[in-house]
Short mmCIF file of C-alpha atoms in Angstrom, two decimals:
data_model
loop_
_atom_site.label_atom_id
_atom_site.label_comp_id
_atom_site.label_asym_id
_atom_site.label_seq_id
_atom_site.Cartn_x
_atom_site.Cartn_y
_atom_site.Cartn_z
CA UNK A 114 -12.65 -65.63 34.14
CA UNK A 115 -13.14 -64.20 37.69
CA UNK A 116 -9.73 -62.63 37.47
CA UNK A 117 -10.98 -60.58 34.18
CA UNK A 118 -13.94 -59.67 36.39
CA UNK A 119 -12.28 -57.88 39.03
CA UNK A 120 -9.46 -55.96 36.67
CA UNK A 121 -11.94 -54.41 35.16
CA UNK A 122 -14.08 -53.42 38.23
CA UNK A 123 -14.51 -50.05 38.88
CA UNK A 124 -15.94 -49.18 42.18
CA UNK A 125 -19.24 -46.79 42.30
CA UNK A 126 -19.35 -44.70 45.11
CA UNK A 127 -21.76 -44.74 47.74
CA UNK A 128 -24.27 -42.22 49.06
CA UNK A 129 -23.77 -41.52 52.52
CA UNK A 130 -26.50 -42.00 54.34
CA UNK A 131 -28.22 -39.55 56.53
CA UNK A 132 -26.99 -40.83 60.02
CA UNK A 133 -23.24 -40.55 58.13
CA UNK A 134 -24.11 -36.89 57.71
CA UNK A 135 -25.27 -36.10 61.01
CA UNK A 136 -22.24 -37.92 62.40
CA UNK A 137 -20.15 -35.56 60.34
CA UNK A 138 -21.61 -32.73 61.01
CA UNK A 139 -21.85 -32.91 64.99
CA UNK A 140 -17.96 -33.86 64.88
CA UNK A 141 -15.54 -31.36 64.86
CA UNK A 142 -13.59 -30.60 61.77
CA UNK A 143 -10.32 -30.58 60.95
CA UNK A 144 -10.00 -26.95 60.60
CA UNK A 145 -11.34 -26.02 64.00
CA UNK A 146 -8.09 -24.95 65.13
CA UNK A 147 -8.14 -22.72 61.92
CA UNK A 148 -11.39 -21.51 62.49
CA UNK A 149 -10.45 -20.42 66.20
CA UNK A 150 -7.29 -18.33 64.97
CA UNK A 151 -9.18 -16.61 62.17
CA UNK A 152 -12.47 -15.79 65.06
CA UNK A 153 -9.44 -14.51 67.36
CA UNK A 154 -8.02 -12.38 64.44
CA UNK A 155 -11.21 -11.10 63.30
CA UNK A 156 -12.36 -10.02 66.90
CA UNK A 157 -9.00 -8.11 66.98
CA UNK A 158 -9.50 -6.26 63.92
CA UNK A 159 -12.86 -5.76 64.93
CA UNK A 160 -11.71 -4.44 68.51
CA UNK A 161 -9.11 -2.03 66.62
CA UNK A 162 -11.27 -0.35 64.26
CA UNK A 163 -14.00 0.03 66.84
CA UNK A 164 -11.34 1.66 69.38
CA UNK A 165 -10.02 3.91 66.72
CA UNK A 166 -13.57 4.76 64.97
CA UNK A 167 -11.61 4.09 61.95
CA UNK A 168 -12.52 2.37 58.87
CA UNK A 169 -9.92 0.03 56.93
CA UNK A 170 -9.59 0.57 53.30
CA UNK A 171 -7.36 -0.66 50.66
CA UNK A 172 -4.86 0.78 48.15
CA UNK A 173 -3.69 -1.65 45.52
CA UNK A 174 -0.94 0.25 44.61
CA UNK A 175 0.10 0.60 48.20
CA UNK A 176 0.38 -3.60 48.16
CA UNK A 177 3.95 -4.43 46.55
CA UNK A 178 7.12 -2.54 47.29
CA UNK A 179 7.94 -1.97 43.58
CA UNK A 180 4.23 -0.52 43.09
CA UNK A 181 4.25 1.69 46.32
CA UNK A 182 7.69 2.88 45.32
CA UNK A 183 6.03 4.36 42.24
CA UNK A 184 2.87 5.43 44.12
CA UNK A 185 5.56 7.27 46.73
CA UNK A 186 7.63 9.08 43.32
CA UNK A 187 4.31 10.15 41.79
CA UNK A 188 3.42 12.31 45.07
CA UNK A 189 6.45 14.01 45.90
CA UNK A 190 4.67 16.49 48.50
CA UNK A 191 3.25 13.70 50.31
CA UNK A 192 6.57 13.11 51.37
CA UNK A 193 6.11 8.87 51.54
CA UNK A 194 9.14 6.38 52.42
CA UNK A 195 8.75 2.83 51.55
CA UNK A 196 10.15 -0.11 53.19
CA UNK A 197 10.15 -3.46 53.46
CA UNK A 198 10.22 -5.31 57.15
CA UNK A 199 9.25 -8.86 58.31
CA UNK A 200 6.86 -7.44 60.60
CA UNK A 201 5.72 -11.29 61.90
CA UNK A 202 9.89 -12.57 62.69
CA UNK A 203 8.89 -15.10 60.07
CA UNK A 204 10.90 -16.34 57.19
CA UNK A 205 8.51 -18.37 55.20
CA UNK A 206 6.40 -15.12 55.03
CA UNK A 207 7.35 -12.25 52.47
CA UNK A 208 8.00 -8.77 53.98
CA UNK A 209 5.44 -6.32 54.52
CA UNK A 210 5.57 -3.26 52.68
CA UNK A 211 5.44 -0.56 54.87
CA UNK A 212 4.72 2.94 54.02
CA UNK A 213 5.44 5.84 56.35
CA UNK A 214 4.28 9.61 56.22
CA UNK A 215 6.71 12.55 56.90
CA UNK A 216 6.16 12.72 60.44
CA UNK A 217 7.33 8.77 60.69
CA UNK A 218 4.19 7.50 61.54
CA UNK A 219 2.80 4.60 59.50
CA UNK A 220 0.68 5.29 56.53
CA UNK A 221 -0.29 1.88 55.54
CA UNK A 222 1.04 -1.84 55.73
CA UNK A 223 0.63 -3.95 52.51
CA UNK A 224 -1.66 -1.48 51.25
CA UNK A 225 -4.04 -1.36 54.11
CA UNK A 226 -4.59 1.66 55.86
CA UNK A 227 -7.44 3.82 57.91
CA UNK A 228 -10.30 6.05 56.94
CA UNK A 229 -12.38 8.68 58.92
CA UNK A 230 -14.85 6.35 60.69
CA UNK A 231 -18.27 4.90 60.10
CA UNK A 232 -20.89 7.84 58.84
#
């Protein structure tokens, strides 16, 4: 009869209690490391566009290769190439897109790209 008992047990679970959520919230996470690498990218960014009094903007159609292809065809004056390039040396990553301007400079990468600056 005990053995009948226990099969069909099903445990409820607890409510932590509010010492167990202090606890867990002075301890460090397991995405700290994370965290630190997306602080140290966003202070870059933040660096870049304050250096450059630029503003980043996005172009959707600028995003895939196939799409900024099509945006390149549709504006024949602007004279746009399209390529793709592992800019990060990393195969598990897709290439960027990469879309230069006539002079060679680059016009965006994976549809990002700058804007006169702030007001």
């Amino acid at each position: 009869m005990e053995l009948d008992e226990q099969e069909n047990f099903v445990p409820y679970p607890r409510r932590a209690t509010q010492e167990e959520l202090l606890q867990a919230a002075i301890e460090g996470d397991d995405y700290s490391e994370t965290k630190a690498k997306l602080k140290a990218v966003g202070n870059a960014l933040a660096q870049l566009i304050g250096y450059f009094n630029r503003d980043v903007k996005r172009n959707r159609e600028l995003a895939s290769l196939a799409s900024a292809r099509k945006f390149a065809s549709s504006y024949p004056k602007a004279g746009l190439r399209v390529e793709a390039l592992d800019l990060d040396n990393d195969k598990d990553t897709p290439d960027n897109t990469v879309v230069y301007r006539k002079n060679g400079n680059i016009y965006a990468v994976d549809g990002f790209y700058t804007a006169p600056g702030f007001g």
